[in-house]
Coordinates of C-alpha atoms and ligand atoms in Angstrom, one line a residue:
X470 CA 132.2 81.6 94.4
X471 CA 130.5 79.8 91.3
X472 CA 131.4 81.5 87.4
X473 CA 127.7 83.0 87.6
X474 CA 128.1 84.6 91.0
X475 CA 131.8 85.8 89.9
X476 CA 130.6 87.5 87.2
X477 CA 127.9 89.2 89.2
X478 CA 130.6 90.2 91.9
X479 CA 133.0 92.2 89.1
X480 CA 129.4 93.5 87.3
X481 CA 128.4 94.8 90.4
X482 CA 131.7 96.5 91.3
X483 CA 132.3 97.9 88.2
X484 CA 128.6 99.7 88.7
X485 CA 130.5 102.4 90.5
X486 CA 133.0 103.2 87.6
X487 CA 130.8 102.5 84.5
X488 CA 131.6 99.5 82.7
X489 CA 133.8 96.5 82.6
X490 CA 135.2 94.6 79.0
X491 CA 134.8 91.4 78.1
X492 CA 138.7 91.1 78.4
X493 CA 138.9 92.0 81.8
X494 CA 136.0 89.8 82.7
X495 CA 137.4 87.0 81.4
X496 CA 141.0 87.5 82.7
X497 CA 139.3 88.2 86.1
X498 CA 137.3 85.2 85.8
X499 CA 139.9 83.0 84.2
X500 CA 137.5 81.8 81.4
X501 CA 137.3 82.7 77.8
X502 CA 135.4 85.6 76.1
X503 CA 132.9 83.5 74.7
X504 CA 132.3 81.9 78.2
X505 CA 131.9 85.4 79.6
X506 CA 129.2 86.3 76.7
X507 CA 127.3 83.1 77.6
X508 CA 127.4 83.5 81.3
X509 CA 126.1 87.2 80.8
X510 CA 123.2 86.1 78.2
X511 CA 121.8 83.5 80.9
X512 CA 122.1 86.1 83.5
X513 CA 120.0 88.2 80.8
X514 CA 117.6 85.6 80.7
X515 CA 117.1 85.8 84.5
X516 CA 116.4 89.2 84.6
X517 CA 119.7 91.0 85.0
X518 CA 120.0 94.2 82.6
X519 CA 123.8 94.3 81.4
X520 CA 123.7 96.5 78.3
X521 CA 126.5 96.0 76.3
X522 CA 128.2 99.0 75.7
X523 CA 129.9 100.0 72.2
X524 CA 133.6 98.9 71.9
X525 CA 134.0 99.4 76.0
X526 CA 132.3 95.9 77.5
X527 CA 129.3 95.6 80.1
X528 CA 127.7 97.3 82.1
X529 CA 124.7 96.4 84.6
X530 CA 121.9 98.4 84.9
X531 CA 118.7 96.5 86.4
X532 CA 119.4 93.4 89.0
X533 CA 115.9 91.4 89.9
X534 CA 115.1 90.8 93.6
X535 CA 117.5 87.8 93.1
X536 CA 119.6 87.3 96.7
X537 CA 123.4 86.8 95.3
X538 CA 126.6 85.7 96.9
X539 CA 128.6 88.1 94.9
X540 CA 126.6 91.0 94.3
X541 CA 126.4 91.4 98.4
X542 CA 130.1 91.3 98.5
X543 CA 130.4 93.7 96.1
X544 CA 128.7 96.0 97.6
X545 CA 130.5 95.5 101.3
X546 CA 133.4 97.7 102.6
X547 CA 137.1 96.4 102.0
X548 CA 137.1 95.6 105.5
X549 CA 134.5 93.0 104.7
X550 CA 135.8 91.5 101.6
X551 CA 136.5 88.3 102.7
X552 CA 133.8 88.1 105.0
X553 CA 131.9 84.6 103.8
X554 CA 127.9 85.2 102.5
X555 CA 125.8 82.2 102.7
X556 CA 122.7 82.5 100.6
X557 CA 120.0 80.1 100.8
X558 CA 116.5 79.8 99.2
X559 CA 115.1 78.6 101.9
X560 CA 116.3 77.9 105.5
X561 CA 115.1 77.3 108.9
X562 CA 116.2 80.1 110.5
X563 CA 119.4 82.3 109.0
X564 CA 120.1 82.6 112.9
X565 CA 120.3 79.1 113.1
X566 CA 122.7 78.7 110.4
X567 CA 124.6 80.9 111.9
X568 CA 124.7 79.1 115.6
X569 CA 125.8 76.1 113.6
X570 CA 128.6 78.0 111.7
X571 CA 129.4 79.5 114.9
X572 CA 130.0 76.4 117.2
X573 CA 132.4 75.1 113.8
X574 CA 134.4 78.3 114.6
X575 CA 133.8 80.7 112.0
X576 CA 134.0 83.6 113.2
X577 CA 132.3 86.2 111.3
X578 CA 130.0 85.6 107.9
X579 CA 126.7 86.8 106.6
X580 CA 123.8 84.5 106.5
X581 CA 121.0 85.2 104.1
X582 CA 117.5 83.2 102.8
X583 CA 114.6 84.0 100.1
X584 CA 112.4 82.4 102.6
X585 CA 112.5 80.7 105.9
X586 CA 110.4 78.2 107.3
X587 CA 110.8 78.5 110.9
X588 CA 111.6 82.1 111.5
X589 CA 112.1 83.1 115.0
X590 CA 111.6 86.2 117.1
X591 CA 112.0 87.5 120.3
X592 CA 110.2 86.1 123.5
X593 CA 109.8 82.9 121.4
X594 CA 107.4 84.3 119.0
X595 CA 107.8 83.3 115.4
X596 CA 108.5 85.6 112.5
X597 CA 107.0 85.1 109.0
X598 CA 109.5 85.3 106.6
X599 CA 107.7 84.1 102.9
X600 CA 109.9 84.0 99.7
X601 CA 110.8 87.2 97.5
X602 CA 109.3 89.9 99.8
X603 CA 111.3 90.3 102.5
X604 CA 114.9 90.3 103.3
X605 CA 116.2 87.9 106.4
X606 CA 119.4 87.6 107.2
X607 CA 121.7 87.5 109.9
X608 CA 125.5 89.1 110.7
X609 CA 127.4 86.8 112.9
X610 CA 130.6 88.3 114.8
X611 CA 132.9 87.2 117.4
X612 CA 134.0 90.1 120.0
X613 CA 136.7 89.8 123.0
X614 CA 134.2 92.1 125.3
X615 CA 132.0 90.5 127.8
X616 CA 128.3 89.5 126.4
X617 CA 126.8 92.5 128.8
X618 CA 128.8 95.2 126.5
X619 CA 127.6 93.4 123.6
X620 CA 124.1 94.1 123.8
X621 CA 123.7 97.2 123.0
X622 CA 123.8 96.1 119.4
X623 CA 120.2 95.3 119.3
X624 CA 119.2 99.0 119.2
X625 CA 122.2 99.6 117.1
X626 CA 121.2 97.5 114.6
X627 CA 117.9 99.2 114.9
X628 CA 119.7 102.5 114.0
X629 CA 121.4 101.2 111.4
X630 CA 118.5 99.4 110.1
X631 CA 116.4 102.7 109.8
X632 CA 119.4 104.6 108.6
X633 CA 119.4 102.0 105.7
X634 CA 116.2 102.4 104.8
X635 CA 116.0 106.1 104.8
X636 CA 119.0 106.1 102.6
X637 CA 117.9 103.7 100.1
X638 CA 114.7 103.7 100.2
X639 CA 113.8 107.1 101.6
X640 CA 111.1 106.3 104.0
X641 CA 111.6 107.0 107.7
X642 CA 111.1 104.3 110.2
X643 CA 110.2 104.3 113.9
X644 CA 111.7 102.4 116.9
X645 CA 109.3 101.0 119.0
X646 CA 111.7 100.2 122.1
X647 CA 113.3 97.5 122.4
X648 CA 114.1 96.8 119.1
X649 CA 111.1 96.8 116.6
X650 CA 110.8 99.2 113.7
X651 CA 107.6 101.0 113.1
X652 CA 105.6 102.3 109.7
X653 CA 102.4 103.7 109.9
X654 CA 101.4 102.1 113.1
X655 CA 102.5 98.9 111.8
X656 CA 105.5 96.7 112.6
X657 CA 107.6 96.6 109.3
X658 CA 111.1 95.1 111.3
X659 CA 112.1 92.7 114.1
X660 CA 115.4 91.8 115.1
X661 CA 116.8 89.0 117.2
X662 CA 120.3 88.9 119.0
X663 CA 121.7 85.7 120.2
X664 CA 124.6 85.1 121.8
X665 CA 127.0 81.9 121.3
X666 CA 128.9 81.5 124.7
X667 CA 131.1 78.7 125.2
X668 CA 130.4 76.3 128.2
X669 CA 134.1 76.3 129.0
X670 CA 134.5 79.9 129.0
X671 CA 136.9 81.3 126.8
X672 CA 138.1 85.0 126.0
X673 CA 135.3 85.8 122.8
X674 CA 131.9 86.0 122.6
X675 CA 129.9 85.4 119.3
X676 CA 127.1 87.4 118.4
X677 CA 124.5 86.5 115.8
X678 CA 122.6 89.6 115.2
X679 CA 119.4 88.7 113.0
X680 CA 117.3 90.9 111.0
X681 CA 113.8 90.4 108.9
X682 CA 112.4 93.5 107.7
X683 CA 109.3 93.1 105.4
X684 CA 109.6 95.2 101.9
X685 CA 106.1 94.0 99.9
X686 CA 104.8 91.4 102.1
X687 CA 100.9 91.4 101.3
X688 CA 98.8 88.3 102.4
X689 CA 99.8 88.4 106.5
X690 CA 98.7 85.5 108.3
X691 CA 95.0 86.6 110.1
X692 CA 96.6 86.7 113.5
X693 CA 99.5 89.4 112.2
X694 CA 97.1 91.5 109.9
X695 CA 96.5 94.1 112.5
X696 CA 100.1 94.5 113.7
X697 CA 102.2 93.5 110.3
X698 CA 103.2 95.9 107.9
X699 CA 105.6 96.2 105.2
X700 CA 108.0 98.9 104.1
X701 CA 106.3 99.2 100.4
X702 CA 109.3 99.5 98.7
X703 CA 110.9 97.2 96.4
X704 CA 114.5 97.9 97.3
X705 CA 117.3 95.4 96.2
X706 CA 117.2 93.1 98.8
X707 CA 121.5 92.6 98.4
X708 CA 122.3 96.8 98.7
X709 CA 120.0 96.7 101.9
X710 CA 121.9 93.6 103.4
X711 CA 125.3 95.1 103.0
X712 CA 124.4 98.2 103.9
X713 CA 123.5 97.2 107.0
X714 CA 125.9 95.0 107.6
X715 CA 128.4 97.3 107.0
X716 CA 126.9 99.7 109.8
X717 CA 126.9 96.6 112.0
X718 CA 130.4 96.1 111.2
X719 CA 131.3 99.7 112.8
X720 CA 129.6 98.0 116.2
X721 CA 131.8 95.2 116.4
X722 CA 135.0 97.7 115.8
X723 CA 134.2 100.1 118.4
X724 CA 131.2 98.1 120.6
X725 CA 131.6 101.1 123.7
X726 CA 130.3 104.2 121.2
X727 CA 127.0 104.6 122.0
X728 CA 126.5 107.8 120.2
X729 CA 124.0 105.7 118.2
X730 CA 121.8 106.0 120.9
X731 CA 120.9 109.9 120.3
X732 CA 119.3 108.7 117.2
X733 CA 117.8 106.2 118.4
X734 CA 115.8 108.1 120.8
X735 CA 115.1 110.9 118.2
X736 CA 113.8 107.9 116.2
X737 CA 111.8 106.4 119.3
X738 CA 107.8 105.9 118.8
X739 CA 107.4 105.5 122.2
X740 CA 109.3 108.5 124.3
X741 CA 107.2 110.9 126.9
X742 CA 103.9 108.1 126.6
X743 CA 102.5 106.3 128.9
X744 CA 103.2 102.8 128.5
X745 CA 102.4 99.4 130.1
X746 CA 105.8 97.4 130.3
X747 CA 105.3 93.6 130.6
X748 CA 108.2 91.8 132.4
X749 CA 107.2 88.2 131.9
X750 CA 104.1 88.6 133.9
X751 CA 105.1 91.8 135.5
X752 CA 103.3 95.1 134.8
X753 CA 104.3 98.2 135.2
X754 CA 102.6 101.2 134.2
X755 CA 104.8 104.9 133.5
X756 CA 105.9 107.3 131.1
X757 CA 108.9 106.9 128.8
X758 CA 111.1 109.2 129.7
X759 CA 113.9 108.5 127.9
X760 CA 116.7 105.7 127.4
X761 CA 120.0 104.8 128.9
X762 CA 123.2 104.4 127.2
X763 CA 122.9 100.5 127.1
X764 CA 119.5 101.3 125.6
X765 CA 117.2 100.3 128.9
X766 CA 113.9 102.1 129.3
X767 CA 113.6 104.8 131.6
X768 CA 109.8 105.1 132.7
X769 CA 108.5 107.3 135.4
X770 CA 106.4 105.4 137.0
X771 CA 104.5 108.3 138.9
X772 CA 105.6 108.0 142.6
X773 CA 108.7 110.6 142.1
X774 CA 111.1 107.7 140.8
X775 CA 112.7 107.0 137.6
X776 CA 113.0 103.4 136.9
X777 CA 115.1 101.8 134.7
X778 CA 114.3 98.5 132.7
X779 CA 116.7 96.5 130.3
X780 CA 113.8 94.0 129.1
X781 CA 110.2 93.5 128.5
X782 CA 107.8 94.0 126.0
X783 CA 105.5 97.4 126.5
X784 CA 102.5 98.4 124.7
X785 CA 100.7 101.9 124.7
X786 CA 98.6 103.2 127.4
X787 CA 95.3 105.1 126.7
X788 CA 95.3 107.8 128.9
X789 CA 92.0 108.8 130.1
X790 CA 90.1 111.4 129.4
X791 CA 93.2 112.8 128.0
X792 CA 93.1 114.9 124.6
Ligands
BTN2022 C1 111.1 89.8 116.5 O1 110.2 90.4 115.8 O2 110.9 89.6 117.7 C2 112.4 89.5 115.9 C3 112.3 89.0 114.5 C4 113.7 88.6 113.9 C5 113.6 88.0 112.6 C6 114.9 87.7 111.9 S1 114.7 87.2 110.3 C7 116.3 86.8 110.2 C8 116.7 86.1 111.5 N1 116.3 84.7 111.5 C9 115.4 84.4 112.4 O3 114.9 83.3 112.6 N2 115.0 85.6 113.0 C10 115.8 86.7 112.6

Protein backbone atom coordinates (compact mmCIF):
# COMPACT_ATOMS: atom_id res chain seq x y z
CA UNK A 1 0.00 0.00 0.00
CA UNK A 2 1.19 3.64 -0.81
CA UNK A 3 2.08 6.19 2.55
CA UNK A 4 -1.44 7.84 1.74
CA UNK A 5 -3.47 4.70 1.69
CA UNK A 6 -1.46 3.43 4.93
CA UNK A 7 -2.32 6.17 6.74
CA UNK A 8 -5.99 5.79 5.81
CA UNK A 9 -5.76 2.00 6.72
CA UNK A 10 -4.50 2.73 10.66
CA UNK A 11 -7.12 6.08 10.52
CA UNK A 12 -9.74 3.94 9.64
CA UNK A 13 -8.98 1.17 12.26
CA UNK A 14 -8.41 3.30 14.99
CA UNK A 15 -12.26 4.74 14.14
CA UNK A 16 -13.38 1.94 16.39
CA UNK A 17 -11.22 2.81 19.52
CA UNK A 18 -11.13 6.68 19.14
CA UNK A 19 -7.95 8.01 18.14
CA UNK A 20 -4.51 7.25 17.11
CA UNK A 21 -0.99 9.61 17.91
CA UNK A 22 1.16 10.91 15.77
CA UNK A 23 3.84 8.58 17.32
CA UNK A 24 2.14 5.59 16.64
CA UNK A 25 1.33 6.66 13.14
CA UNK A 26 4.57 7.26 12.29
CA UNK A 27 6.20 4.09 13.93
CA UNK A 28 3.29 2.16 12.14
CA UNK A 29 4.13 3.84 9.00
CA UNK A 30 7.88 3.95 9.43
CA UNK A 31 8.04 7.69 8.47
CA UNK A 32 8.66 10.71 10.62
CA UNK A 33 6.04 12.86 12.58
CA UNK A 34 6.33 15.61 10.34
CA UNK A 35 5.70 13.23 7.36
CA UNK A 36 2.65 11.90 9.14
CA UNK A 37 1.30 15.73 9.68
CA UNK A 38 1.81 16.38 5.92
CA UNK A 39 0.26 13.21 4.65
CA UNK A 40 -2.85 13.95 6.97
CA UNK A 41 -3.06 17.82 5.89
CA UNK A 42 -3.24 16.59 2.03
CA UNK A 43 -5.79 14.04 3.02
CA UNK A 44 -7.53 17.19 4.66
CA UNK A 45 -7.38 18.90 1.63
CA UNK A 46 -9.24 16.01 -0.22
CA UNK A 47 -11.92 15.97 1.98
CA UNK A 48 -11.06 13.62 4.79
CA UNK A 49 -12.15 15.12 8.36
CA UNK A 50 -9.31 13.98 10.89
CA UNK A 51 -9.63 16.37 13.89
CA UNK A 52 -6.71 16.55 15.71
CA UNK A 53 -7.36 15.69 19.12
CA UNK A 54 -5.63 17.64 22.22
CA UNK A 55 -2.35 15.94 23.34
CA UNK A 56 -3.85 12.23 22.18
CA UNK A 57 -3.25 12.28 18.09
CA UNK A 58 -5.97 11.86 15.24
CA UNK A 59 -8.86 10.97 14.76
CA UNK A 60 -11.16 10.58 11.52
CA UNK A 61 -14.43 11.68 11.46
CA UNK A 62 -15.87 12.44 7.83
CA UNK A 63 -14.32 10.21 4.74
CA UNK A 64 -15.59 11.65 1.11
CA UNK A 65 -17.07 9.04 -1.42
CA UNK A 66 -13.33 8.50 -2.20
CA UNK A 67 -12.91 4.41 -3.01
CA UNK A 68 -9.59 3.45 -0.89
CA UNK A 69 -7.33 0.55 -0.85
CA UNK A 70 -6.85 0.80 2.83
CA UNK A 71 -9.83 2.17 4.26
CA UNK A 72 -11.67 -1.23 2.66
CA UNK A 73 -9.19 -3.28 4.42
CA UNK A 74 -9.77 -1.75 7.41
CA UNK A 75 -12.99 -2.28 7.62
CA UNK A 76 -12.79 -6.25 6.55
CA UNK A 77 -12.78 -9.18 9.08
CA UNK A 78 -9.23 -10.61 10.30
CA UNK A 79 -9.99 -13.39 8.13
CA UNK A 80 -9.69 -11.09 5.25
CA UNK A 81 -6.73 -9.02 6.11
CA UNK A 82 -4.54 -10.03 3.56
CA UNK A 83 -7.04 -10.34 1.09
CA UNK A 84 -5.53 -7.94 -1.96
CA UNK A 85 -8.12 -4.78 -2.91
CA UNK A 86 -7.64 -3.46 -6.36
CA UNK A 87 -9.14 -0.04 -6.77
CA UNK A 88 -9.41 1.61 -10.04
CA UNK A 89 -10.96 4.83 -11.35
CA UNK A 90 -12.04 3.52 -14.12
CA UNK A 91 -12.08 0.00 -15.57
CA UNK A 92 -13.74 -2.09 -18.10
CA UNK A 93 -15.38 -4.36 -16.12
CA UNK A 94 -14.21 -5.09 -12.26
CA UNK A 95 -15.29 -8.80 -13.39
CA UNK A 96 -12.96 -8.60 -15.98
CA UNK A 97 -10.16 -7.78 -13.84
CA UNK A 98 -10.89 -10.24 -11.91
CA UNK A 99 -10.97 -13.16 -14.77
CA UNK A 100 -7.53 -11.82 -15.60
CA UNK A 101 -6.21 -11.98 -12.00
CA UNK A 102 -7.86 -15.23 -11.83
CA UNK A 103 -6.23 -17.18 -14.84
CA UNK A 104 -2.55 -15.56 -13.16
CA UNK A 105 -3.65 -17.57 -10.10
CA UNK A 106 -4.69 -15.37 -7.50
CA UNK A 107 -6.90 -16.76 -5.72
CA UNK A 108 -9.07 -14.53 -3.77
CA UNK A 109 -8.95 -10.48 -3.92
CA UNK A 110 -11.45 -7.62 -4.20
CA UNK A 111 -11.84 -5.73 -7.31
CA UNK A 112 -13.31 -2.24 -7.12
CA UNK A 113 -13.83 0.97 -9.86
CA UNK A 114 -15.27 4.73 -9.47
CA UNK A 115 -16.56 4.01 -12.91
CA UNK A 116 -16.61 1.41 -15.54
CA UNK A 117 -16.86 1.67 -19.07
CA UNK A 118 -18.08 -1.55 -20.22
CA UNK A 119 -20.11 -2.85 -17.40
CA UNK A 120 -21.71 -6.15 -17.92
CA UNK A 121 -24.83 -7.93 -16.81
CA UNK A 122 -26.58 -10.91 -17.03
CA UNK A 123 -27.98 -12.45 -20.38
CA UNK A 124 -25.41 -10.09 -22.08
CA UNK A 125 -27.06 -6.94 -21.16
CA UNK A 126 -24.85 -4.06 -20.10
CA UNK A 127 -24.82 -2.32 -16.79
CA UNK A 128 -24.27 1.44 -16.45
CA UNK A 129 -21.81 1.98 -13.98
CA UNK A 130 -20.91 6.20 -14.11
CA UNK A 131 -18.25 7.64 -11.71
CA UNK A 132 -18.98 8.67 -7.93
CA UNK A 133 -22.56 7.34 -7.72
CA UNK A 134 -22.49 3.88 -7.52
CA UNK A 135 -20.39 1.25 -6.09
CA UNK A 136 -19.07 -1.76 -8.51
CA UNK A 137 -17.02 -4.23 -7.54
CA UNK A 138 -16.36 -7.72 -7.62
CA UNK A 139 -15.25 -10.57 -4.85
CA UNK A 140 -13.27 -13.23 -6.50
CA UNK A 141 -12.78 -16.73 -4.59
CA UNK A 142 -11.51 -20.05 -5.38
CA UNK A 143 -13.66 -23.10 -3.85
CA UNK A 144 -12.69 -27.04 -4.03
CA UNK A 145 -16.65 -27.80 -4.49
CA UNK A 146 -18.00 -28.45 -7.90
CA UNK A 147 -19.28 -25.16 -9.97
CA UNK A 148 -23.16 -26.65 -9.53
CA UNK A 149 -22.72 -26.18 -5.51
CA UNK A 150 -21.28 -22.87 -6.12
CA UNK A 151 -24.19 -21.20 -7.54
CA UNK A 152 -26.16 -20.65 -5.00
CA UNK A 153 -24.05 -17.63 -4.24
CA UNK A 154 -25.91 -15.43 -6.55
CA UNK A 155 -28.95 -15.15 -4.33
CA UNK A 156 -26.64 -15.22 -1.43
CA UNK A 157 -25.03 -12.31 -2.42
CA UNK A 158 -28.42 -10.95 -2.97
CA UNK A 159 -29.05 -11.52 0.78
CA UNK A 160 -26.11 -10.25 1.80
CA UNK A 161 -26.40 -7.37 -0.43
CA UNK A 162 -29.87 -6.30 1.12
CA UNK A 163 -28.67 -7.14 4.55
CA UNK A 164 -25.92 -4.47 3.91
CA UNK A 165 -28.06 -1.96 2.97
CA UNK A 166 -30.54 -2.28 5.59
CA UNK A 167 -27.76 -2.10 8.08
CA UNK A 168 -26.05 0.79 6.76
CA UNK A 169 -28.21 2.52 5.20
CA UNK A 170 -31.59 1.49 6.62
CA UNK A 171 -33.70 1.08 3.60
CA UNK A 172 -35.13 -2.36 2.77
CA UNK A 173 -34.62 -3.84 -0.52
CA UNK A 174 -36.52 -6.36 -2.58
CA UNK A 175 -35.30 -9.49 -4.58
CA UNK A 176 -36.75 -9.77 -7.70
CA UNK A 177 -35.79 -13.60 -8.49
CA UNK A 178 -33.03 -14.41 -9.79
CA UNK A 179 -30.90 -12.08 -8.52
CA UNK A 180 -31.97 -8.31 -8.92
CA UNK A 181 -32.72 -6.03 -6.04
CA UNK A 182 -35.74 -3.92 -6.04
CA UNK A 183 -36.76 -0.18 -4.62
CA UNK A 184 -39.88 1.28 -5.29
CA UNK A 185 -40.57 -0.68 -8.36
CA UNK A 186 -37.28 0.17 -9.56
CA UNK A 187 -34.18 -1.89 -10.04
CA UNK A 188 -31.47 -0.35 -7.69
CA UNK A 189 -28.97 -3.77 -7.91
CA UNK A 190 -27.67 -6.38 -10.39
CA UNK A 191 -25.28 -8.98 -9.79
CA UNK A 192 -23.27 -11.15 -12.07
CA UNK A 193 -21.50 -14.56 -11.20
CA UNK A 194 -18.99 -15.97 -13.38
CA UNK A 195 -17.19 -18.89 -13.08
CA UNK A 196 -13.32 -19.49 -14.06
CA UNK A 197 -13.00 -23.27 -14.83
CA UNK A 198 -9.91 -24.62 -15.99
CA UNK A 199 -9.85 -26.46 -19.50
CA UNK A 200 -7.75 -29.19 -17.95
CA UNK A 201 -9.83 -29.71 -15.09
CA UNK A 202 -8.35 -29.37 -11.90
CA UNK A 203 -9.67 -29.79 -8.13
CA UNK A 204 -10.93 -25.68 -7.59
CA UNK A 205 -13.25 -23.63 -9.08
CA UNK A 206 -13.02 -19.76 -9.13
CA UNK A 207 -15.81 -17.72 -8.64
CA UNK A 208 -16.03 -14.03 -9.48
CA UNK A 209 -19.09 -12.74 -7.85
CA UNK A 210 -19.83 -9.11 -9.25
CA UNK A 211 -21.92 -6.51 -7.76
CA UNK A 212 -23.16 -2.77 -9.01
CA UNK A 213 -25.72 -1.33 -6.89
CA UNK A 214 -26.73 2.34 -7.72
CA UNK A 215 -26.63 4.84 -4.49
CA UNK A 216 -27.40 8.59 -6.33
CA UNK A 217 -27.33 7.65 -9.85
CA UNK A 218 -29.66 10.49 -11.41
CA UNK A 219 -29.45 11.09 -15.31
CA UNK A 220 -30.31 7.15 -16.53
CA UNK A 221 -29.78 6.57 -19.99
CA UNK A 222 -33.63 7.01 -21.86
CA UNK A 223 -33.76 3.28 -22.44
CA UNK A 224 -33.15 2.45 -18.40
CA UNK A 225 -35.31 5.52 -17.06
CA UNK A 226 -38.41 3.42 -16.55
CA UNK A 227 -36.73 0.39 -14.93
CA UNK A 228 -33.38 2.11 -13.16
CA UNK A 229 -33.44 3.37 -9.81
CA UNK A 230 -31.06 4.20 -7.16
CA UNK A 231 -30.84 3.49 -3.50
CA UNK A 232 -30.91 7.49 -2.51
CA UNK A 233 -28.51 7.20 -0.01
CA UNK A 234 -25.11 8.48 0.05
CA UNK A 235 -23.50 5.62 1.95
CA UNK A 236 -19.63 5.26 2.01
CA UNK A 237 -19.07 3.35 -0.91
CA UNK A 238 -15.76 1.44 1.11
CA UNK A 239 -18.09 0.24 4.48
CA UNK A 240 -20.71 -1.15 1.91
CA UNK A 241 -17.95 -3.10 -0.13
CA UNK A 242 -16.52 -4.75 2.92
CA UNK A 243 -19.45 -5.38 4.35
CA UNK A 244 -20.53 -7.28 1.81
CA UNK A 245 -17.70 -8.92 1.13
CA UNK A 246 -17.41 -10.03 4.36
CA UNK A 247 -20.94 -11.78 4.18
CA UNK A 248 -19.67 -13.24 0.94
CA UNK A 249 -16.76 -14.48 2.66
CA UNK A 250 -19.14 -16.66 5.13
CA UNK A 251 -20.33 -18.35 1.52
CA UNK A 252 -17.10 -19.41 0.40
CA UNK A 253 -16.42 -20.95 4.12
CA UNK A 254 -19.51 -22.99 4.43
CA UNK A 255 -20.93 -22.85 0.49
CA UNK A 256 -23.74 -26.02 1.56
CA UNK A 257 -25.73 -23.52 4.32
CA UNK A 258 -28.50 -22.46 2.62
CA UNK A 259 -30.28 -20.93 5.48
CA UNK A 260 -29.79 -17.72 3.56
CA UNK A 261 -32.49 -18.77 1.47
CA UNK A 262 -35.39 -18.20 4.16
CA UNK A 263 -34.57 -14.60 3.90
CA UNK A 264 -34.33 -14.55 0.72
CA UNK A 265 -37.83 -15.60 0.06
CA UNK A 266 -39.15 -13.31 2.90
CA UNK A 267 -37.30 -10.64 0.88
CA UNK A 268 -38.79 -11.94 -2.61
CA UNK A 269 -40.96 -9.28 -4.76
CA UNK A 270 -42.14 -11.80 -6.71
CA UNK A 271 -43.65 -14.93 -4.42
CA UNK A 272 -47.50 -16.18 -4.88
CA UNK A 273 -47.74 -13.78 -8.39
CA UNK A 274 -48.35 -14.71 -11.48
CA UNK A 275 -45.39 -14.43 -13.56
CA UNK A 276 -44.30 -14.95 -17.25
CA UNK A 277 -40.78 -16.77 -17.13
CA UNK A 278 -38.75 -16.37 -20.27
CA UNK A 279 -36.29 -19.23 -20.98
CA UNK A 280 -34.37 -17.84 -23.97
CA UNK A 281 -37.40 -17.88 -26.02
CA UNK A 282 -39.41 -20.12 -23.86
CA UNK A 283 -42.53 -18.86 -22.02
CA UNK A 284 -44.06 -20.10 -19.42
CA UNK A 285 -46.81 -18.64 -17.53
CA UNK A 286 -47.54 -19.73 -13.35
CA UNK A 287 -47.52 -18.60 -9.98
CA UNK A 288 -44.45 -18.26 -7.75
CA UNK A 289 -44.82 -20.40 -5.37
CA UNK A 290 -41.86 -20.49 -3.62
CA UNK A 291 -38.00 -21.32 -4.10
CA UNK A 292 -35.76 -24.21 -3.77
CA UNK A 293 -32.76 -24.63 -1.68
CA UNK A 294 -30.37 -23.92 -4.78
CA UNK A 295 -32.56 -20.91 -5.19
CA UNK A 296 -34.62 -22.28 -8.54
CA UNK A 297 -38.20 -20.92 -9.06
CA UNK A 298 -40.95 -22.90 -8.17
CA UNK A 299 -44.07 -21.81 -10.42
CA UNK A 300 -47.34 -23.56 -10.49
CA UNK A 301 -48.03 -23.48 -13.65
CA UNK A 302 -51.86 -24.35 -13.35
CA UNK A 303 -52.30 -27.98 -14.61
CA UNK A 304 -51.80 -29.47 -10.90
CA UNK A 305 -47.87 -29.50 -11.25
CA UNK A 306 -45.12 -27.62 -9.60
CA UNK A 307 -42.39 -26.87 -11.85
CA UNK A 308 -39.09 -26.02 -11.01
CA UNK A 309 -36.72 -23.56 -13.03
CA UNK A 310 -32.95 -22.70 -12.28
CA UNK A 311 -32.83 -19.88 -15.10
CA UNK A 312 -34.60 -17.30 -16.97
CA UNK A 313 -35.64 -13.94 -16.74
CA UNK A 314 -39.58 -13.49 -15.59
CA UNK A 315 -41.60 -10.43 -15.55
CA UNK A 316 -45.05 -9.79 -13.84
CA UNK A 317 -48.34 -11.02 -15.21
CA UNK A 318 -51.47 -8.77 -15.11
CA UNK A 319 -54.07 -10.88 -14.08
CA UNK A 320 -57.33 -10.17 -15.45
CA UNK A 321 -60.05 -8.86 -14.18
CA UNK A 322 -58.41 -9.59 -10.97
CA UNK A 323 -58.59 -6.87 -7.97
C1 LIG B 1 -27.35 -7.53 -14.06
O1 LIG B 1 -28.00 -6.52 -13.80
O2 LIG B 1 -27.75 -8.37 -14.88
C2 LIG B 1 -26.04 -7.76 -13.36
C3 LIG B 1 -25.24 -6.49 -13.23
C4 LIG B 1 -23.91 -6.71 -12.54
C5 LIG B 1 -23.09 -5.44 -12.49
C6 LIG B 1 -21.81 -5.61 -11.73
S1 LIG B 1 -20.99 -4.08 -11.49
C7 LIG B 1 -19.56 -4.87 -10.98
C8 LIG B 1 -19.39 -6.09 -11.85
N1 LIG B 1 -18.72 -5.74 -13.08
C9 LIG B 1 -19.48 -5.92 -14.15
O3 LIG B 1 -19.14 -5.68 -15.33
N2 LIG B 1 -20.69 -6.37 -13.79
C10 LIG B 1 -20.78 -6.53 -12.34
Amino acid sequence: MTLREELLYELERARLTGEVSGEELAKKLGVSRVAVWKAVGKLTEEGFEIDPVKGKGYRLSYAPQVLSEGRIRALLPPALSDMPVFVYNETSSTNDRAKEAASKGVRRALFISDRQTAGRGRLGRSFYSPAGVGVYFTYLFTSVRPVEELCPVTPFAAVSVSRAVSELCGIEVGIKWVNDLYLDGKKVCGILSEAITSLEGGDENKIAVGIGINLTTGAFPEELQKKAGALGAPVDRCALAAKIASMLFKFEEDPLDRSFMAEYTARSTVLGKTVELDRWGEKTVGKVTGFDRNGALILDTGDGQKRTYSGGEISLREVKGGA
